[in-house]
Amino acid sequence: MARSFFLVLFAVATLLHGSAAQTRHMVGDSTGWTIPSDGAATYTTWASDKTFTLGDTLVFNFTNGRHDVAKVTKSAYDACNGATTLFTLTSGPASVVLNQSGEQYYICSFGTHCSLGQKLTINVVNGTSATSSPAPQPSRSGSPPTASPVPTPTQAPAPGPSAEPVTFTVGDTLGWTVPANGATAYASWASGKTFKVGDILVFNYQSNTHNVEEVTKENFDSCNSTSPLATYTTPPARVTLTKSGAHYFICGFQGHCPAGQKLVINVTGSNATSPSPVATPPSATTSPTTNPSMPSPAGSLAPPPLNSGAASLGLVGVSATLLSLAAAFFN
């Protein structure tokens, strides 16, 4: 009897351990957390075939004093801005438990490491909701399910374009420096982009080695920095485009502009858009055959959304059931 009891307890412990098991992801695998030789594509490729679930752990392997791990917002991630972080880990290997679903953004805040590709974005999903699909809702009128064609959602308005400003990192991984191929480097970078009023330019460079000066066309052509319209000396420099037309930027350090450290862009229009029309919600008596936002009727009620608390209750229920079986051995 005692042996049977211990076998049941072992089964309960095994079940709980297996249910709670999570995955440890070694960021970059053998590459570790460093400046990658092929830029940001290294960590994008690493993350592309992985599923990150609540409770999983990211492990960043790096040399102390040479790198760190900073969790940041999307805007700070896009701009490689490590000035304000959600948190920063300075001792490697650093472990980060994924306790929040959705997009997560990580960078190295050392110098230009982020601009050179030491950055990672992942999408964290709830493991329970990712594997279960809720049943369709029944008719609000309580009528039995009948075969009916799936309605076509023709009443919903088409979404309008995003009104959010775009943040551009000048030169991308090159940053703001004296380019090896002259002024064509920044001309090529700007050629495929559309700049609008409200967008932001981010210039990444080493402090006291470069600066950013906005100048007139004449001073841009002659690389004259004697009377700039604006000067930025602290990296990363963020320049908000407040008016349309041509904008001219150079580095005011001697010899840098003639060597190609100059940028001209054309700013058009504005990111502001009129709000999209809001669809009128259906009345309480609308049946699913005419409500395009409701799935086809079925005979079962849709379960409530699963979350970590529900998953925990499920484990408790399983444990209680198995312990009840154990108690049965003694009755």
Short mmCIF file of C-alpha atoms in Angstrom, two decimals:
data_model
loop_
_atom_site.label_atom_id
_atom_site.label_comp_id
_atom_site.label_asym_id
_atom_site.label_seq_id
_atom_site.Cartn_x
_atom_site.Cartn_y
_atom_site.Cartn_z
CA MET A 1 0.00 0.00 0.00
CA ALA A 2 2.80 2.39 0.95
CA ARG A 3 4.60 1.64 -2.31
CA SER A 4 1.48 2.45 -4.32
CA PHE A 5 1.09 5.72 -2.44
CA PHE A 6 4.65 6.80 -3.24
CA LEU A 7 4.20 5.84 -6.89
CA VAL A 8 1.19 8.12 -7.11
CA LEU A 9 3.10 10.97 -5.46
CA PHE A 10 5.94 10.46 -7.94
CA ALA A 11 3.46 10.65 -10.82
CA VAL A 12 2.06 13.94 -9.45
CA ALA A 13 5.54 15.45 -9.11
CA THR A 14 6.48 14.34 -12.61
CA LEU A 15 3.32 15.84 -14.10
CA LEU A 16 3.81 19.16 -12.33
CA HIS A 17 7.45 19.34 -13.39
CA GLY A 18 6.65 18.54 -17.01
CA SER A 19 3.80 21.06 -17.13
CA ALA A 20 5.93 23.84 -15.70
CA ALA A 21 9.02 23.08 -17.79
CA GLN A 22 10.13 26.09 -19.81
CA THR A 23 12.74 26.69 -22.47
CA ARG A 24 16.12 28.41 -22.02
CA HIS A 25 17.15 30.20 -25.20
CA MET A 26 20.88 30.93 -25.58
CA VAL A 27 20.82 34.20 -27.53
CA GLY A 28 22.90 33.86 -30.70
CA ASP A 29 23.81 30.27 -29.76
CA SER A 30 27.59 29.92 -30.22
CA THR A 31 27.92 33.57 -31.34
CA GLY A 32 26.75 34.81 -27.96
CA TRP A 33 25.81 38.45 -27.34
CA THR A 34 28.33 40.58 -29.24
CA ILE A 35 28.73 42.82 -32.28
CA PRO A 36 27.84 40.41 -35.13
CA SER A 37 29.96 40.32 -38.27
CA ASP A 38 26.92 40.48 -40.59
CA GLY A 39 24.95 43.12 -38.69
CA ALA A 40 21.49 42.89 -37.14
CA ALA A 41 20.53 40.04 -39.50
CA THR A 42 22.43 37.67 -37.19
CA TYR A 43 19.97 37.95 -34.31
CA THR A 44 16.96 38.34 -36.59
CA THR A 45 17.84 35.01 -38.22
CA TRP A 46 18.50 33.39 -34.86
CA ALA A 47 15.05 34.34 -33.54
CA SER A 48 13.12 33.62 -36.75
CA ASP A 49 12.60 29.87 -36.21
CA LYS A 50 11.96 29.96 -32.46
CA THR A 51 8.81 30.20 -30.36
CA PHE A 52 9.15 32.31 -27.23
CA THR A 53 6.57 31.52 -24.54
CA LEU A 54 5.71 33.13 -21.21
CA GLY A 55 8.05 31.69 -18.59
CA ASP A 56 10.90 31.00 -21.03
CA THR A 57 14.35 32.43 -20.29
CA LEU A 58 16.75 34.33 -22.55
CA VAL A 59 20.44 33.86 -21.69
CA PHE A 60 22.85 36.53 -22.98
CA ASN A 61 26.50 35.43 -22.92
CA PHE A 62 28.92 38.36 -23.04
CA THR A 63 32.16 39.67 -21.52
CA ASN A 64 31.66 41.91 -18.51
CA GLY A 65 32.69 45.50 -19.08
CA ARG A 66 32.48 45.19 -22.87
CA HIS A 67 28.73 44.69 -23.41
CA ASP A 68 25.46 44.84 -21.54
CA VAL A 69 21.79 43.94 -22.08
CA ALA A 70 19.25 46.78 -22.08
CA LYS A 71 15.52 46.22 -22.51
CA VAL A 72 14.03 49.24 -24.31
CA THR A 73 10.90 50.49 -26.00
CA LYS A 74 10.33 50.07 -29.75
CA SER A 75 11.19 53.69 -30.47
CA ALA A 76 14.44 53.43 -28.50
CA TYR A 77 15.18 50.13 -30.26
CA ASP A 78 14.68 51.64 -33.72
CA ALA A 79 16.82 54.66 -32.81
CA CYS A 80 19.44 52.60 -30.92
CA ASN A 81 18.91 54.94 -27.98
CA GLY A 82 20.25 53.47 -24.76
CA ALA A 83 19.84 56.63 -22.71
CA THR A 84 16.54 55.54 -21.14
CA THR A 85 16.02 51.79 -20.65
CA LEU A 86 13.37 49.63 -19.02
CA PHE A 87 16.20 47.77 -17.29
CA THR A 88 19.91 47.11 -17.89
CA LEU A 89 21.92 43.99 -17.02
CA THR A 90 25.69 44.44 -16.81
CA SER A 91 26.95 41.02 -15.63
CA GLY A 92 27.19 38.13 -18.06
CA PRO A 93 25.80 35.63 -18.55
CA ALA A 94 22.57 37.59 -18.03
CA SER A 95 19.27 35.71 -17.71
CA VAL A 96 15.95 37.37 -18.58
CA VAL A 97 12.70 35.58 -17.70
CA LEU A 98 9.95 36.36 -20.22
CA ASN A 99 7.07 37.38 -17.95
CA GLN A 100 5.20 39.57 -20.43
CA SER A 101 3.64 38.67 -23.78
CA GLY A 102 4.04 40.69 -26.97
CA GLU A 103 7.02 42.31 -28.67
CA GLN A 104 10.21 42.61 -26.58
CA TYR A 105 13.23 44.72 -27.56
CA TYR A 106 16.84 44.34 -26.38
CA ILE A 107 20.01 46.24 -27.32
CA CYS A 108 23.59 46.68 -26.15
CA SER A 109 23.90 50.27 -24.92
CA PHE A 110 27.68 50.44 -25.32
CA GLY A 111 28.75 53.07 -27.87
CA THR A 112 27.59 52.17 -31.39
CA HIS A 113 27.14 48.45 -30.66
CA CYS A 114 23.39 48.60 -31.34
CA SER A 115 23.88 50.48 -34.61
CA LEU A 116 26.35 47.79 -35.67
CA GLY A 117 23.72 45.09 -35.18
CA GLN A 118 23.85 44.09 -31.49
CA LYS A 119 20.08 44.24 -31.07
CA LEU A 120 17.31 41.65 -30.73
CA THR A 121 13.53 41.73 -31.02
CA ILE A 122 11.28 38.78 -30.20
CA ASN A 123 7.55 38.09 -29.89
CA VAL A 124 6.44 36.35 -26.70
CA VAL A 125 3.22 34.31 -26.80
CA ASN A 126 1.06 32.69 -24.15
CA GLY A 127 1.77 28.97 -24.53
CA THR A 128 -1.74 27.91 -23.51
CA SER A 129 -3.57 30.25 -25.89
CA ALA A 130 -1.23 29.40 -28.74
CA THR A 131 -2.39 25.76 -28.81
CA SER A 132 -6.10 26.04 -28.15
CA SER A 133 -8.81 27.65 -30.24
CA PRO A 134 -12.03 28.86 -28.63
CA ALA A 135 -15.28 27.45 -29.94
CA PRO A 136 -17.51 29.80 -31.92
CA GLN A 137 -20.24 31.63 -30.01
CA PRO A 138 -23.88 30.53 -30.30
CA SER A 139 -26.70 32.76 -31.47
CA ARG A 140 -27.68 35.51 -29.01
CA SER A 141 -31.35 34.64 -29.57
CA GLY A 142 -30.81 31.09 -28.24
CA SER A 143 -32.00 29.43 -31.48
CA PRO A 144 -30.41 26.10 -32.42
CA PRO A 145 -27.54 26.21 -34.90
CA THR A 146 -28.54 26.21 -38.53
CA ALA A 147 -26.53 26.01 -41.69
CA SER A 148 -25.96 29.50 -43.02
CA PRO A 149 -23.43 31.09 -45.33
CA VAL A 150 -20.43 32.78 -43.74
CA PRO A 151 -21.07 36.52 -43.91
CA THR A 152 -18.67 38.73 -45.78
CA PRO A 153 -17.30 41.59 -43.64
CA THR A 154 -18.19 44.39 -46.03
CA GLN A 155 -19.27 46.92 -43.41
CA ALA A 156 -15.88 47.38 -41.73
CA PRO A 157 -13.97 50.41 -43.07
CA ALA A 158 -10.52 49.90 -44.51
CA PRO A 159 -7.81 50.93 -42.03
CA GLY A 160 -6.13 54.22 -42.77
CA PRO A 161 -2.36 54.70 -42.93
CA SER A 162 -0.45 54.95 -39.67
CA ALA A 163 -0.14 58.47 -38.29
CA GLU A 164 2.88 57.57 -36.17
CA PRO A 165 6.12 59.39 -37.03
CA VAL A 166 8.93 57.27 -38.43
CA THR A 167 12.37 57.20 -36.83
CA PHE A 168 15.26 56.91 -39.28
CA THR A 169 18.75 55.91 -38.12
CA VAL A 170 21.04 57.84 -40.48
CA GLY A 171 23.34 55.46 -42.33
CA ASP A 172 21.78 52.48 -40.53
CA THR A 173 24.68 50.34 -39.24
CA LEU A 174 27.26 52.73 -40.73
CA GLY A 175 26.16 55.48 -38.36
CA TRP A 176 27.24 59.11 -38.78
CA THR A 177 30.93 59.05 -39.73
CA VAL A 178 33.33 59.75 -42.59
CA PRO A 179 32.22 57.14 -45.14
CA ALA A 180 34.73 55.10 -47.09
CA ASN A 181 32.99 55.77 -50.42
CA GLY A 182 32.41 59.49 -49.96
CA ALA A 183 29.14 61.42 -50.10
CA THR A 184 27.43 58.70 -52.16
CA ALA A 185 27.04 56.63 -48.97
CA TYR A 186 24.45 58.97 -47.45
CA ALA A 187 22.92 59.86 -50.80
CA SER A 188 22.28 56.15 -51.41
CA TRP A 189 20.91 55.70 -47.88
CA ALA A 190 18.36 58.50 -48.36
CA SER A 191 17.39 57.65 -51.94
CA GLY A 192 14.83 54.95 -51.16
CA LYS A 193 13.14 56.68 -48.23
CA THR A 194 10.21 59.05 -47.82
CA PHE A 195 10.64 61.70 -45.12
CA LYS A 196 7.60 63.51 -43.74
CA VAL A 197 6.99 66.29 -41.26
CA GLY A 198 7.10 64.79 -37.77
CA ASP A 199 9.60 62.06 -38.64
CA ILE A 200 12.85 61.82 -36.66
CA LEU A 201 16.46 61.49 -37.82
CA VAL A 202 18.87 59.79 -35.40
CA PHE A 203 22.59 60.40 -35.89
CA ASN A 204 24.80 57.85 -34.10
CA TYR A 205 28.43 58.90 -33.66
CA GLN A 206 31.29 59.03 -31.19
CA SER A 207 31.21 62.03 -28.86
CA ASN A 208 33.90 64.67 -29.50
CA THR A 209 34.72 62.98 -32.80
CA HIS A 210 31.80 64.24 -34.91
CA ASN A 211 28.80 66.52 -34.63
CA VAL A 212 25.67 67.32 -36.65
CA GLU A 213 25.05 70.74 -38.16
CA GLU A 214 21.98 71.75 -40.13
CA VAL A 215 23.01 74.34 -42.72
CA THR A 216 21.76 76.18 -45.77
CA LYS A 217 22.13 74.79 -49.29
CA GLU A 218 25.00 77.17 -50.05
CA ASN A 219 26.94 76.12 -46.95
CA PHE A 220 26.13 72.48 -47.68
CA ASP A 221 27.57 72.74 -51.20
CA SER A 222 30.70 74.52 -49.97
CA CYS A 223 31.00 72.53 -46.70
CA ASN A 224 30.95 75.80 -44.76
CA SER A 225 30.09 75.38 -41.06
CA THR A 226 30.62 78.97 -39.90
CA SER A 227 26.93 79.83 -39.46
CA PRO A 228 24.88 76.65 -38.95
CA LEU A 229 21.12 76.78 -38.48
CA ALA A 230 21.43 74.26 -35.65
CA THR A 231 24.25 72.27 -34.06
CA TYR A 232 24.03 68.94 -32.19
CA THR A 233 27.05 67.75 -30.21
CA THR A 234 25.74 64.98 -27.93
CA PRO A 235 25.15 61.54 -29.47
CA PRO A 236 22.84 60.07 -30.39
CA ALA A 237 21.49 63.30 -31.91
CA ARG A 238 17.73 63.25 -32.58
CA VAL A 239 16.44 65.75 -35.12
CA THR A 240 12.67 66.10 -35.53
CA LEU A 241 11.67 67.22 -39.03
CA THR A 242 9.34 70.14 -38.33
CA LYS A 243 8.91 71.59 -41.81
CA SER A 244 8.74 70.41 -45.40
CA GLY A 245 11.34 71.04 -48.08
CA ALA A 246 15.04 70.27 -48.41
CA HIS A 247 17.13 69.83 -45.27
CA TYR A 248 20.93 69.88 -45.30
CA PHE A 249 23.20 68.31 -42.67
CA ILE A 250 26.99 68.16 -42.40
CA CYS A 251 29.65 67.29 -39.83
CA GLY A 252 31.37 70.52 -38.75
CA PHE A 253 34.66 68.85 -37.84
CA GLN A 254 37.45 69.93 -40.18
CA GLY A 255 37.71 67.85 -43.33
CA HIS A 256 34.76 65.59 -42.57
CA CYS A 257 32.19 67.24 -44.84
CA PRO A 258 34.49 67.38 -47.90
CA ALA A 259 35.24 63.68 -47.29
CA GLY A 260 31.54 62.83 -47.63
CA GLN A 261 30.02 63.24 -44.15
CA LYS A 262 27.01 65.19 -45.41
CA LEU A 263 23.34 64.43 -45.96
CA VAL A 264 20.52 66.10 -47.86
CA ILE A 265 16.90 64.96 -47.63
CA ASN A 266 13.56 66.22 -48.93
CA VAL A 267 10.70 66.38 -46.43
CA THR A 268 7.16 66.19 -47.79
CA GLY A 269 3.69 66.55 -46.30
CA SER A 270 2.78 65.38 -42.85
CA ASN A 271 2.13 62.12 -41.03
CA ALA A 272 -1.20 63.47 -39.72
CA THR A 273 -4.21 61.65 -41.14
CA SER A 274 -7.91 61.98 -40.56
CA PRO A 275 -9.29 59.42 -38.11
CA SER A 276 -10.70 56.26 -39.61
CA PRO A 277 -14.50 55.89 -39.37
CA VAL A 278 -15.67 53.77 -36.44
CA ALA A 279 -17.98 50.90 -37.24
CA THR A 280 -21.32 50.97 -35.38
CA PRO A 281 -21.50 48.00 -32.98
CA PRO A 282 -24.33 45.53 -33.64
CA SER A 283 -27.44 45.60 -31.46
CA ALA A 284 -28.10 42.91 -28.88
CA THR A 285 -30.68 41.20 -31.14
CA THR A 286 -28.44 40.88 -34.19
CA SER A 287 -28.03 37.25 -35.23
CA PRO A 288 -24.66 35.84 -36.29
CA THR A 289 -25.84 35.39 -39.86
CA THR A 290 -25.84 39.17 -40.39
CA ASN A 291 -23.07 40.21 -38.02
CA PRO A 292 -19.76 39.96 -39.88
CA SER A 293 -17.75 40.31 -36.69
CA MET A 294 -19.20 37.13 -35.14
CA PRO A 295 -18.05 33.62 -36.18
CA SER A 296 -20.41 30.98 -37.52
CA PRO A 297 -22.86 29.64 -34.85
CA ALA A 298 -22.09 26.45 -33.00
CA GLY A 299 -23.65 24.47 -30.20
CA SER A 300 -21.07 25.26 -27.50
CA LEU A 301 -20.21 28.42 -25.67
CA ALA A 302 -16.82 30.01 -26.29
CA PRO A 303 -14.43 29.42 -23.35
CA PRO A 304 -12.99 32.43 -21.56
CA PRO A 305 -9.48 33.49 -22.65
CA LEU A 306 -6.71 31.51 -21.03
CA ASN A 307 -4.03 33.15 -18.99
CA SER A 308 -1.25 32.16 -16.64
CA GLY A 309 -3.68 32.11 -13.70
CA ALA A 310 -6.01 29.72 -15.51
CA ALA A 311 -3.08 27.48 -16.37
CA SER A 312 -2.05 27.42 -12.74
CA LEU A 313 -5.59 26.48 -11.67
CA GLY A 314 -5.52 23.67 -14.23
CA LEU A 315 -2.38 22.25 -12.68
CA VAL A 316 -3.91 22.47 -9.22
CA GLY A 317 -6.96 20.58 -10.47
CA VAL A 318 -4.83 17.81 -11.95
CA SER A 319 -2.84 17.57 -8.75
CA ALA A 320 -6.00 17.36 -6.65
CA THR A 321 -7.37 14.59 -8.87
CA LEU A 322 -4.22 12.51 -8.62
CA LEU A 323 -3.96 13.04 -4.88
CA SER A 324 -7.58 11.88 -4.59
CA LEU A 325 -6.57 8.71 -6.41
CA ALA A 326 -3.74 8.31 -3.94
CA ALA A 327 -6.14 8.63 -1.03
CA ALA A 328 -8.34 5.98 -2.60
CA PHE A 329 -5.60 3.42 -2.01
CA PHE A 330 -6.10 3.81 1.71
CA ASN A 331 -9.91 3.49 1.72
#
